[in-house]
Amino acid sequence: MKAAQWLKFESQRQSVEGKLFGPSQGRQLVIYQPGFPGGAARDLEEWHMPGLLIEGRSVFTVRHNGTILDGKHSAYYINCPERLEQAKKTSEHVLGQTNKSPATLKTWLEEPLCVLESLGSKFDEVILVGHSFGCLSLAWSLLTGPKALFGNICKVVFLAGALGRIRSGTIDDPILVDWRHHLDCDWIRERVEVGDVEDNLKTLLEASNLIHRDIDKFPDLEPILLHPWGDTPESLDVRIHIQESIDFLLSLNKGCLIVDKTQKPVPNKGAVHDLPNLKTEFLNKLLEPSFKAESKITAYS
């Protein structure tokens, strides 16, 4: 596999760190934005590299600000012994702790823009890939960021995306009630520090409202949405309902949704939402700039 290097990008917004596989300039860059709390970056590296590194392609996997550097799960989430050793020497507790303010979900929404500002122009074409909350980050960035950053983006792929409408318009909506449980638990606090729960719920509500209200500002791209949703109870995504991907597809009125019926939990690997059965060959097919599904909504089995 091509050597990976740990990079830190600084912008007027914030800093963002992650791993770059392949050259720092060239033909094609894939930017991978993981979800909440961020373990999907490590999963992509372990499950799909080096198969993703076709000729002429580099891949950058984002690590969220607020990811804990000195905890029992740090080795998994950072997946870079050298970065953890550096953090130990400099007494860093979380990624981005030198920022002016602590990380929040609002910080995470803008991470893709920081990467695009720092790395995007060095490649002929850019492919954006998000998983779960990472899809919301990408959609937010594409709707709020400077259009000058988007000229060489040729493909957007949303995997099990948190892209749905908050229909009630309040933080008591069932979707946000579910999020509250995830935000306010020991399992999360052992992995990331991401700020106040109530503030983050307001951010999720704001982001959901924005992507559906301002969807006409989405760049001239036809995204591919892939959502795991099979025919048996064990094949359903219990974290993000498929309705969320349908909501986004209907709002955008372009692109396509592939219903992945092949997923099931894999012991010691991942739940359905984590796409543990996703084949690297099929992921590469989704990343092809010319690939389009046969219909607006289609099943993959």
PDB file of C-alpha atoms in Angstrom:
ATOM      1  CA  MET A   1       0.000   0.000   0.000  1.00  0.00           C
ATOM      2  CA  LYS A   2       1.166   3.522  -0.754  1.00  0.00           C
ATOM      3  CA  ALA A   3       2.662   5.235   2.278  1.00  0.00           C
ATOM      4  CA  ALA A   4       0.329   7.373   4.372  1.00  0.00           C
ATOM      5  CA  GLN A   5       1.246  10.657   5.985  1.00  0.00           C
ATOM      6  CA  TRP A   6      -0.474  12.517   8.801  1.00  0.00           C
ATOM      7  CA  LEU A   7      -1.364  16.074   7.832  1.00  0.00           C
ATOM      8  CA  LYS A   8      -2.747  19.089   9.658  1.00  0.00           C
ATOM      9  CA  PHE A   9      -4.453  21.860   7.725  1.00  0.00           C
ATOM     10  CA  GLU A  10      -5.043  25.353   9.086  1.00  0.00           C
ATOM     11  CA  SER A  11      -7.638  27.763   7.728  1.00  0.00           C
ATOM     12  CA  GLN A  12      -9.332  30.897   8.973  1.00  0.00           C
ATOM     13  CA  ARG A  13     -12.124  28.641  10.169  1.00  0.00           C
ATOM     14  CA  GLN A  14     -10.199  25.993  12.093  1.00  0.00           C
ATOM     15  CA  SER A  15      -7.638  23.230  11.853  1.00  0.00           C
ATOM     16  CA  VAL A  16      -8.336  19.743  10.524  1.00  0.00           C
ATOM     17  CA  GLU A  17      -6.135  16.676  10.754  1.00  0.00           C
ATOM     18  CA  GLY A  18      -6.138  13.309   9.057  1.00  0.00           C
ATOM     19  CA  LYS A  19      -4.254  10.792   6.950  1.00  0.00           C
ATOM     20  CA  LEU A  20      -3.348  11.179   3.298  1.00  0.00           C
ATOM     21  CA  PHE A  21      -2.744   8.029   1.285  1.00  0.00           C
ATOM     22  CA  GLY A  22      -0.870   8.669  -1.943  1.00  0.00           C
ATOM     23  CA  PRO A  23       0.713  11.848  -3.361  1.00  0.00           C
ATOM     24  CA  SER A  24      -0.268  15.314  -2.075  1.00  0.00           C
ATOM     25  CA  GLN A  25      -1.120  16.421  -5.615  1.00  0.00           C
ATOM     26  CA  GLY A  26      -2.179  14.696  -8.799  1.00  0.00           C
ATOM     27  CA  ARG A  27      -5.145  13.527 -10.821  1.00  0.00           C
ATOM     28  CA  GLN A  28      -7.810  12.561  -8.299  1.00  0.00           C
ATOM     29  CA  LEU A  29      -8.418  13.119  -4.576  1.00  0.00           C
ATOM     30  CA  VAL A  30     -11.049  11.329  -2.491  1.00  0.00           C
ATOM     31  CA  ILE A  31     -11.939  13.184   0.719  1.00  0.00           C
ATOM     32  CA  TYR A  32     -13.603  10.892   3.241  1.00  0.00           C
ATOM     33  CA  GLN A  33     -15.664  12.559   5.987  1.00  0.00           C
ATOM     34  CA  PRO A  34     -16.585  10.094   8.757  1.00  0.00           C
ATOM     35  CA  GLY A  35     -19.669  10.308  10.922  1.00  0.00           C
ATOM     36  CA  PHE A  36     -20.271  10.404  14.651  1.00  0.00           C
ATOM     37  CA  PRO A  37     -18.059   9.857  16.551  1.00  0.00           C
ATOM     38  CA  GLY A  38     -15.561   9.213  13.742  1.00  0.00           C
ATOM     39  CA  GLY A  39     -14.453   5.581  13.787  1.00  0.00           C
ATOM     40  CA  ALA A  40     -15.482   5.138  10.145  1.00  0.00           C
ATOM     41  CA  ALA A  41     -12.234   6.816   9.068  1.00  0.00           C
ATOM     42  CA  ARG A  42     -10.240   4.009  10.627  1.00  0.00           C
ATOM     43  CA  ASP A  43     -12.700   1.458   9.200  1.00  0.00           C
ATOM     44  CA  LEU A  44     -12.228   2.772   5.666  1.00  0.00           C
ATOM     45  CA  GLU A  45      -8.460   2.497   6.084  1.00  0.00           C
ATOM     46  CA  GLU A  46      -8.582  -1.036   7.467  1.00  0.00           C
ATOM     47  CA  TRP A  47     -11.321  -2.443   5.260  1.00  0.00           C
ATOM     48  CA  HIS A  48     -10.794  -0.741   1.912  1.00  0.00           C
ATOM     49  CA  MET A  49      -7.166   0.374   1.578  1.00  0.00           C
ATOM     50  CA  PRO A  50      -5.214  -0.374  -0.540  1.00  0.00           C
ATOM     51  CA  GLY A  51      -8.019  -1.360  -2.930  1.00  0.00           C
ATOM     52  CA  LEU A  52      -9.186   2.250  -3.179  1.00  0.00           C
ATOM     53  CA  LEU A  53      -5.758   3.465  -4.271  1.00  0.00           C
ATOM     54  CA  ILE A  54      -6.139   2.929  -7.981  1.00  0.00           C
ATOM     55  CA  GLU A  55      -3.670   4.583 -10.337  1.00  0.00           C
ATOM     56  CA  GLY A  56      -3.672   8.359  -9.993  1.00  0.00           C
ATOM     57  CA  ARG A  57      -5.859   8.514  -6.868  1.00  0.00           C
ATOM     58  CA  SER A  58      -5.077   9.800  -3.385  1.00  0.00           C
ATOM     59  CA  VAL A  59      -7.378   9.449  -0.364  1.00  0.00           C
ATOM     60  CA  PHE A  60      -7.604  11.792   2.637  1.00  0.00           C
ATOM     61  CA  THR A  61      -9.438  10.493   5.723  1.00  0.00           C
ATOM     62  CA  VAL A  62     -10.586  13.200   8.147  1.00  0.00           C
ATOM     63  CA  ARG A  63     -10.269  12.964  11.931  1.00  0.00           C
ATOM     64  CA  HIS A  64     -12.705  15.101  13.890  1.00  0.00           C
ATOM     65  CA  ASN A  65     -11.589  17.893  16.140  1.00  0.00           C
ATOM     66  CA  GLY A  66     -12.317  16.876  19.717  1.00  0.00           C
ATOM     67  CA  THR A  67     -11.181  13.278  19.166  1.00  0.00           C
ATOM     68  CA  ILE A  68      -9.441  12.170  22.366  1.00  0.00           C
ATOM     69  CA  LEU A  69      -5.712  11.553  22.007  1.00  0.00           C
ATOM     70  CA  ASP A  70      -4.920  10.032  25.398  1.00  0.00           C
ATOM     71  CA  GLY A  71      -7.810   7.656  26.025  1.00  0.00           C
ATOM     72  CA  LYS A  72      -8.331   3.920  25.805  1.00  0.00           C
ATOM     73  CA  HIS A  73      -9.905   4.197  22.339  1.00  0.00           C
ATOM     74  CA  SER A  74      -7.434   6.678  20.859  1.00  0.00           C
ATOM     75  CA  ALA A  75      -5.366   4.073  19.021  1.00  0.00           C
ATOM     76  CA  TYR A  76      -8.475   2.921  17.140  1.00  0.00           C
ATOM     77  CA  TYR A  77      -9.814   6.356  16.242  1.00  0.00           C
ATOM     78  CA  ILE A  78      -6.515   8.000  15.341  1.00  0.00           C
ATOM     79  CA  ASN A  79      -4.963   4.864  13.799  1.00  0.00           C
ATOM     80  CA  CYS A  80      -1.561   6.553  13.705  1.00  0.00           C
ATOM     81  CA  PRO A  81       1.014   5.670  16.417  1.00  0.00           C
ATOM     82  CA  GLU A  82       3.252   8.560  15.391  1.00  0.00           C
ATOM     83  CA  ARG A  83       0.469  11.117  15.946  1.00  0.00           C
ATOM     84  CA  LEU A  84      -0.315   9.658  19.357  1.00  0.00           C
ATOM     85  CA  GLU A  85       3.351   9.758  20.326  1.00  0.00           C
ATOM     86  CA  GLN A  86       3.513  13.397  19.292  1.00  0.00           C
ATOM     87  CA  ALA A  87       0.422  14.137  21.390  1.00  0.00           C
ATOM     88  CA  LYS A  88       2.031  12.457  24.404  1.00  0.00           C
ATOM     89  CA  LYS A  89       5.142  14.603  24.074  1.00  0.00           C
ATOM     90  CA  THR A  90       3.162  17.832  23.781  1.00  0.00           C
ATOM     91  CA  SER A  91       0.484  16.893  26.366  1.00  0.00           C
ATOM     92  CA  GLU A  92      -2.358  17.175  23.853  1.00  0.00           C
ATOM     93  CA  HIS A  93      -5.650  15.811  25.104  1.00  0.00           C
ATOM     94  CA  VAL A  94      -7.824  16.186  21.983  1.00  0.00           C
ATOM     95  CA  LEU A  95      -7.351  17.038  18.327  1.00  0.00           C
ATOM     96  CA  GLY A  96      -7.733  20.742  17.693  1.00  0.00           C
ATOM     97  CA  GLN A  97      -7.207  21.781  21.294  1.00  0.00           C
ATOM     98  CA  THR A  98      -5.205  24.781  20.075  1.00  0.00           C
ATOM     99  CA  ASN A  99      -8.316  26.155  18.368  1.00  0.00           C
ATOM    100  CA  LYS A 100      -9.843  29.293  19.835  1.00  0.00           C
ATOM    101  CA  SER A 101     -12.856  27.347  21.063  1.00  0.00           C
ATOM    102  CA  PRO A 102     -13.587  23.666  21.827  1.00  0.00           C
ATOM    103  CA  ALA A 103     -14.894  21.407  19.085  1.00  0.00           C
ATOM    104  CA  THR A 104     -18.640  21.081  18.542  1.00  0.00           C
ATOM    105  CA  LEU A 105     -20.815  19.516  15.868  1.00  0.00           C
ATOM    106  CA  LYS A 106     -20.759  22.921  14.167  1.00  0.00           C
ATOM    107  CA  THR A 107     -16.967  22.532  13.942  1.00  0.00           C
ATOM    108  CA  TRP A 108     -17.440  19.154  12.305  1.00  0.00           C
ATOM    109  CA  LEU A 109     -19.874  20.561   9.738  1.00  0.00           C
ATOM    110  CA  GLU A 110     -17.151  22.834   8.375  1.00  0.00           C
ATOM    111  CA  GLU A 111     -14.270  20.354   8.332  1.00  0.00           C
ATOM    112  CA  PRO A 112     -14.692  19.495   4.617  1.00  0.00           C
ATOM    113  CA  LEU A 113     -14.265  23.157   3.678  1.00  0.00           C
ATOM    114  CA  CYS A 114     -10.934  23.321   5.498  1.00  0.00           C
ATOM    115  CA  VAL A 115      -9.673  20.266   3.610  1.00  0.00           C
ATOM    116  CA  LEU A 116     -10.891  21.624   0.271  1.00  0.00           C
ATOM    117  CA  GLU A 117      -9.197  24.972   0.908  1.00  0.00           C
ATOM    118  CA  SER A 118      -5.902  23.284   1.749  1.00  0.00           C
ATOM    119  CA  LEU A 119      -5.769  20.326  -0.618  1.00  0.00           C
ATOM    120  CA  GLY A 120      -8.530  20.472  -3.219  1.00  0.00           C
ATOM    121  CA  SER A 121      -6.834  22.747  -5.751  1.00  0.00           C
ATOM    122  CA  LYS A 122      -3.806  20.450  -5.947  1.00  0.00           C
ATOM    123  CA  PHE A 123      -5.793  17.787  -7.809  1.00  0.00           C
ATOM    124  CA  ASP A 124      -7.526  17.734 -11.181  1.00  0.00           C
ATOM    125  CA  GLU A 125     -10.694  16.276  -9.699  1.00  0.00           C
ATOM    126  CA  VAL A 126     -12.120  15.744  -6.224  1.00  0.00           C
ATOM    127  CA  ILE A 127     -14.570  13.112  -5.017  1.00  0.00           C
ATOM    128  CA  LEU A 128     -16.380  13.685  -1.723  1.00  0.00           C
ATOM    129  CA  VAL A 129     -17.500  10.692   0.325  1.00  0.00           C
ATOM    130  CA  GLY A 130     -19.356  10.903   3.627  1.00  0.00           C
ATOM    131  CA  HIS A 131     -20.706   8.388   6.098  1.00  0.00           C
ATOM    132  CA  SER A 132     -23.653   9.068   8.434  1.00  0.00           C
ATOM    133  CA  PHE A 133     -23.131  12.517  10.059  1.00  0.00           C
ATOM    134  CA  GLY A 134     -20.280  12.991   7.589  1.00  0.00           C
ATOM    135  CA  CYS A 135     -22.900  13.249   4.830  1.00  0.00           C
ATOM    136  CA  LEU A 136     -24.527  16.126   6.691  1.00  0.00           C
ATOM    137  CA  SER A 137     -21.097  17.787   6.925  1.00  0.00           C
ATOM    138  CA  LEU A 138     -20.607  17.478   3.171  1.00  0.00           C
ATOM    139  CA  ALA A 139     -24.098  18.741   2.329  1.00  0.00           C
ATOM    140  CA  TRP A 140     -23.696  21.687   4.715  1.00  0.00           C
ATOM    141  CA  SER A 141     -20.292  22.540   3.270  1.00  0.00           C
ATOM    142  CA  LEU A 142     -21.532  22.385  -0.330  1.00  0.00           C
ATOM    143  CA  LEU A 143     -24.444  24.692   0.475  1.00  0.00           C
ATOM    144  CA  THR A 144     -22.614  27.253   2.612  1.00  0.00           C
ATOM    145  CA  GLY A 145     -19.015  27.295   1.351  1.00  0.00           C
ATOM    146  CA  PRO A 146     -17.408  29.437  -1.361  1.00  0.00           C
ATOM    147  CA  LYS A 147     -18.350  28.157  -4.811  1.00  0.00           C
ATOM    148  CA  ALA A 148     -14.753  28.660  -5.924  1.00  0.00           C
ATOM    149  CA  LEU A 149     -13.840  25.579  -3.892  1.00  0.00           C
ATOM    150  CA  PHE A 150     -16.223  23.317  -5.799  1.00  0.00           C
ATOM    151  CA  GLY A 151     -15.099  23.704  -9.408  1.00  0.00           C
ATOM    152  CA  ASN A 152     -13.176  20.431  -9.623  1.00  0.00           C
ATOM    153  CA  ILE A 153     -15.580  18.295  -7.556  1.00  0.00           C
ATOM    154  CA  CYS A 154     -16.784  15.591  -9.916  1.00  0.00           C
ATOM    155  CA  LYS A 155     -18.649  13.213  -7.592  1.00  0.00           C
ATOM    156  CA  VAL A 156     -20.404  13.121  -4.220  1.00  0.00           C
ATOM    157  CA  VAL A 157     -21.237   9.844  -2.499  1.00  0.00           C
ATOM    158  CA  PHE A 158     -23.381   9.684   0.642  1.00  0.00           C
ATOM    159  CA  LEU A 159     -23.217   6.450   2.665  1.00  0.00           C
ATOM    160  CA  ALA A 160     -26.032   5.840   5.192  1.00  0.00           C
ATOM    161  CA  GLY A 161     -26.447   9.591   5.413  1.00  0.00           C
ATOM    162  CA  ALA A 162     -27.946  11.605   8.275  1.00  0.00           C
ATOM    163  CA  LEU A 163     -29.739  13.822   5.765  1.00  0.00           C
ATOM    164  CA  GLY A 164     -33.384  13.716   6.804  1.00  0.00           C
ATOM    165  CA  ARG A 165     -35.911  16.431   7.501  1.00  0.00           C
ATOM    166  CA  ILE A 166     -36.659  17.391  11.103  1.00  0.00           C
ATOM    167  CA  ARG A 167     -40.361  17.661  10.394  1.00  0.00           C
ATOM    168  CA  SER A 168     -41.512  18.939  13.767  1.00  0.00           C
ATOM    169  CA  GLY A 169     -39.014  21.804  13.645  1.00  0.00           C
ATOM    170  CA  THR A 170     -38.099  21.363  17.317  1.00  0.00           C
ATOM    171  CA  ILE A 171     -35.340  19.608  19.265  1.00  0.00           C
ATOM    172  CA  ASP A 172     -38.026  17.293  20.679  1.00  0.00           C
ATOM    173  CA  ASP A 173     -38.372  15.647  17.267  1.00  0.00           C
ATOM    174  CA  PRO A 174     -37.951  11.833  17.422  1.00  0.00           C
ATOM    175  CA  ILE A 175     -34.801  12.034  15.272  1.00  0.00           C
ATOM    176  CA  LEU A 176     -33.204  14.478  17.710  1.00  0.00           C
ATOM    177  CA  VAL A 177     -34.406  12.539  20.752  1.00  0.00           C
ATOM    178  CA  ASP A 178     -32.414   9.626  19.362  1.00  0.00           C
ATOM    179  CA  TRP A 179     -29.433  11.927  18.814  1.00  0.00           C
ATOM    180  CA  ARG A 180     -29.678  13.145  22.420  1.00  0.00           C
ATOM    181  CA  HIS A 181     -29.108   9.602  23.661  1.00  0.00           C
ATOM    182  CA  HIS A 182     -26.016   9.283  21.489  1.00  0.00           C
ATOM    183  CA  LEU A 183     -24.599  12.669  22.422  1.00  0.00           C
ATOM    184  CA  ASP A 184     -25.088  12.283  26.143  1.00  0.00           C
ATOM    185  CA  CYS A 185     -23.589   8.931  27.076  1.00  0.00           C
ATOM    186  CA  ASP A 186     -20.365   7.543  28.521  1.00  0.00           C
ATOM    187  CA  TRP A 187     -19.615   5.600  25.310  1.00  0.00           C
ATOM    188  CA  ILE A 188     -19.255   8.868  23.417  1.00  0.00           C
ATOM    189  CA  ARG A 189     -17.481  10.745  26.196  1.00  0.00           C
ATOM    190  CA  GLU A 190     -14.739   8.094  26.161  1.00  0.00           C
ATOM    191  CA  ARG A 191     -14.040   8.826  22.500  1.00  0.00           C
ATOM    192  CA  VAL A 192     -14.665  12.503  21.690  1.00  0.00           C
ATOM    193  CA  GLU A 193     -15.226  15.813  23.420  1.00  0.00           C
ATOM    194  CA  VAL A 194     -17.728  17.705  21.337  1.00  0.00           C
ATOM    195  CA  GLY A 195     -19.337  20.324  23.557  1.00  0.00           C
ATOM    196  CA  ASP A 196     -22.756  20.964  25.033  1.00  0.00           C
ATOM    197  CA  VAL A 197     -25.553  18.525  24.174  1.00  0.00           C
ATOM    198  CA  GLU A 198     -28.262  21.182  23.813  1.00  0.00           C
ATOM    199  CA  ASP A 199     -26.091  23.336  21.575  1.00  0.00           C
ATOM    200  CA  ASN A 200     -25.320  20.332  19.386  1.00  0.00           C
ATOM    201  CA  LEU A 201     -28.995  19.446  19.071  1.00  0.00           C
ATOM    202  CA  LYS A 202     -29.681  23.014  17.921  1.00  0.00           C
ATOM    203  CA  THR A 203     -26.873  22.623  15.373  1.00  0.00           C
ATOM    204  CA  LEU A 204     -28.416  19.416  14.041  1.00  0.00           C
ATOM    205  CA  LEU A 205     -31.793  21.133  13.724  1.00  0.00           C
ATOM    206  CA  GLU A 206     -30.237  24.130  11.988  1.00  0.00           C
ATOM    207  CA  ALA A 207     -28.265  21.934   9.587  1.00  0.00           C
ATOM    208  CA  SER A 208     -31.285  19.817   8.682  1.00  0.00           C
ATOM    209  CA  ASN A 209     -33.403  22.902   8.063  1.00  0.00           C
ATOM    210  CA  LEU A 210     -30.715  24.503   5.924  1.00  0.00           C
ATOM    211  CA  ILE A 211     -29.991  21.590   3.613  1.00  0.00           C
ATOM    212  CA  HIS A 212     -33.660  21.160   2.734  1.00  0.00           C
ATOM    213  CA  ARG A 213     -34.519  24.869   2.621  1.00  0.00           C
ATOM    214  CA  ASP A 214     -31.503  25.930   0.550  1.00  0.00           C
ATOM    215  CA  ILE A 215     -31.142  22.795  -1.554  1.00  0.00           C
ATOM    216  CA  ASP A 216     -31.363  24.880  -4.749  1.00  0.00           C
ATOM    217  CA  LYS A 217     -27.839  26.120  -3.951  1.00  0.00           C
ATOM    218  CA  PHE A 218     -26.412  22.596  -4.245  1.00  0.00           C
ATOM    219  CA  PRO A 219     -23.694  22.443  -6.934  1.00  0.00           C
ATOM    220  CA  ASP A 220     -24.441  20.999 -10.359  1.00  0.00           C
ATOM    221  CA  LEU A 221     -23.738  17.442  -9.239  1.00  0.00           C
ATOM    222  CA  GLU A 222     -25.855  14.302  -9.071  1.00  0.00           C
ATOM    223  CA  PRO A 223     -24.930  12.528  -5.838  1.00  0.00           C
ATOM    224  CA  ILE A 224     -25.055   8.815  -5.247  1.00  0.00           C
ATOM    225  CA  LEU A 225     -26.805   7.853  -2.007  1.00  0.00           C
ATOM    226  CA  LEU A 226     -26.260   4.349  -0.645  1.00  0.00           C
ATOM    227  CA  HIS A 227     -28.321   3.195   2.326  1.00  0.00           C
ATOM    228  CA  PRO A 228     -28.332  -0.256   3.972  1.00  0.00           C
ATOM    229  CA  TRP A 229     -31.902  -1.510   4.161  1.00  0.00           C
ATOM    230  CA  GLY A 230     -32.579  -5.200   3.582  1.00  0.00           C
ATOM    231  CA  ASP A 231     -35.507  -7.599   3.831  1.00  0.00           C
ATOM    232  CA  THR A 232     -34.868  -9.046   7.289  1.00  0.00           C
ATOM    233  CA  PRO A 233     -34.718  -7.360  10.718  1.00  0.00           C
ATOM    234  CA  GLU A 234     -30.984  -7.938  11.005  1.00  0.00           C
ATOM    235  CA  SER A 235     -30.356  -6.176   7.683  1.00  0.00           C
ATOM    236  CA  LEU A 236     -31.904  -2.824   8.700  1.00  0.00           C
ATOM    237  CA  ASP A 237     -29.931   0.272   9.625  1.00  0.00           C
ATOM    238  CA  VAL A 238     -31.191   0.912  13.158  1.00  0.00           C
ATOM    239  CA  ARG A 239     -29.086   4.075  13.534  1.00  0.00           C
ATOM    240  CA  ILE A 240     -30.241   6.079  10.489  1.00  0.00           C
ATOM    241  CA  HIS A 241     -33.602   5.274   8.861  1.00  0.00           C
ATOM    242  CA  ILE A 242     -33.632   5.009   5.080  1.00  0.00           C
ATOM    243  CA  GLN A 243     -36.269   7.756   5.060  1.00  0.00           C
ATOM    244  CA  GLU A 244     -33.441  10.232   5.700  1.00  0.00           C
ATOM    245  CA  SER A 245     -31.792   9.390   2.377  1.00  0.00           C
ATOM    246  CA  ILE A 246     -35.179   9.479   0.647  1.00  0.00           C
ATOM    247  CA  ASP A 247     -35.867  12.921   2.135  1.00  0.00           C
ATOM    248  CA  PHE A 248     -32.658  14.321   0.680  1.00  0.00           C
ATOM    249  CA  LEU A 249     -33.205  12.694  -2.711  1.00  0.00           C
ATOM    250  CA  LEU A 250     -36.706  14.170  -2.920  1.00  0.00           C
ATOM    251  CA  SER A 251     -35.540  17.640  -1.864  1.00  0.00           C
ATOM    252  CA  LEU A 252     -32.655  17.688  -4.331  1.00  0.00           C
ATOM    253  CA  ASN A 253     -34.685  16.024  -7.097  1.00  0.00           C
ATOM    254  CA  LYS A 254     -31.588  14.673  -8.788  1.00  0.00           C
ATOM    255  CA  GLY A 255     -29.077  11.950  -8.124  1.00  0.00           C
ATOM    256  CA  CYS A 256     -30.039   8.420  -7.126  1.00  0.00           C
ATOM    257  CA  LEU A 257     -30.514   6.174  -4.113  1.00  0.00           C
ATOM    258  CA  ILE A 258     -29.093   2.650  -4.041  1.00  0.00           C
ATOM    259  CA  VAL A 259     -30.767   0.489  -1.407  1.00  0.00           C
ATOM    260  CA  ASP A 260     -28.071  -1.889  -0.185  1.00  0.00           C
ATOM    261  CA  LYS A 261     -29.770  -5.136   0.810  1.00  0.00           C
ATOM    262  CA  THR A 262     -26.527  -7.027   1.454  1.00  0.00           C
ATOM    263  CA  GLN A 263     -25.562  -5.646   4.843  1.00  0.00           C
ATOM    264  CA  LYS A 264     -25.792  -7.468   8.160  1.00  0.00           C
ATOM    265  CA  PRO A 265     -23.912  -7.155  11.451  1.00  0.00           C
ATOM    266  CA  VAL A 266     -20.441  -8.676  11.495  1.00  0.00           C
ATOM    267  CA  PRO A 267     -19.173  -9.678  14.969  1.00  0.00           C
ATOM    268  CA  ASN A 268     -16.101  -7.705  16.045  1.00  0.00           C
ATOM    269  CA  LYS A 269     -16.361  -5.569  12.913  1.00  0.00           C
ATOM    270  CA  GLY A 270     -19.476  -3.486  12.676  1.00  0.00           C
ATOM    271  CA  ALA A 271     -23.244  -3.017  12.710  1.00  0.00           C
ATOM    272  CA  VAL A 272     -25.369  -2.639   9.574  1.00  0.00           C
ATOM    273  CA  HIS A 273     -24.990   1.144   9.758  1.00  0.00           C
ATOM    274  CA  ASP A 274     -21.196   0.733   9.509  1.00  0.00           C
ATOM    275  CA  LEU A 275     -21.507  -1.116   6.158  1.00  0.00           C
ATOM    276  CA  PRO A 276     -19.205  -3.976   7.224  1.00  0.00           C
ATOM    277  CA  ASN A 277     -20.098  -6.040   4.140  1.00  0.00           C
ATOM    278  CA  LEU A 278     -19.472  -3.280   1.617  1.00  0.00           C
ATOM    279  CA  LYS A 279     -17.123  -4.619  -1.036  1.00  0.00           C
ATOM    280  CA  THR A 280     -14.202  -2.448  -2.049  1.00  0.00           C
ATOM    281  CA  GLU A 281     -14.913  -3.259  -5.702  1.00  0.00           C
ATOM    282  CA  PHE A 282     -18.450  -1.918  -5.385  1.00  0.00           C
ATOM    283  CA  LEU A 283     -17.270   1.183  -3.508  1.00  0.00           C
ATOM    284  CA  ASN A 284     -14.801   1.851  -6.323  1.00  0.00           C
ATOM    285  CA  LYS A 285     -17.658   1.570  -8.794  1.00  0.00           C
ATOM    286  CA  LEU A 286     -19.638   4.196  -6.871  1.00  0.00           C
ATOM    287  CA  LEU A 287     -16.605   6.494  -6.964  1.00  0.00           C
ATOM    288  CA  GLU A 288     -16.277   6.369 -10.742  1.00  0.00           C
ATOM    289  CA  PRO A 289     -17.188   9.861 -12.006  1.00  0.00           C
ATOM    290  CA  SER A 290     -19.125   8.340 -14.897  1.00  0.00           C
ATOM    291  CA  PHE A 291     -21.132   5.846 -12.817  1.00  0.00           C
ATOM    292  CA  LYS A 292     -24.900   6.353 -12.672  1.00  0.00           C
ATOM    293  CA  ALA A 293     -27.531   3.990 -11.349  1.00  0.00           C
ATOM    294  CA  GLU A 294     -30.128   2.659 -13.737  1.00  0.00           C
ATOM    295  CA  SER A 295     -33.005   4.422 -11.987  1.00  0.00           C
ATOM    296  CA  LYS A 296     -33.761   7.009  -9.305  1.00  0.00           C
ATOM    297  CA  ILE A 297     -34.087   4.317  -6.643  1.00  0.00           C
ATOM    298  CA  THR A 298     -32.580   0.905  -7.180  1.00  0.00           C
ATOM    299  CA  ALA A 299     -31.776  -2.155  -5.078  1.00  0.00           C
ATOM    300  CA  TYR A 300     -28.332  -3.691  -4.702  1.00  0.00           C
ATOM    301  CA  SER A 301     -28.503  -7.330  -3.719  1.00  0.00           C
TER     302      SER A 301
END
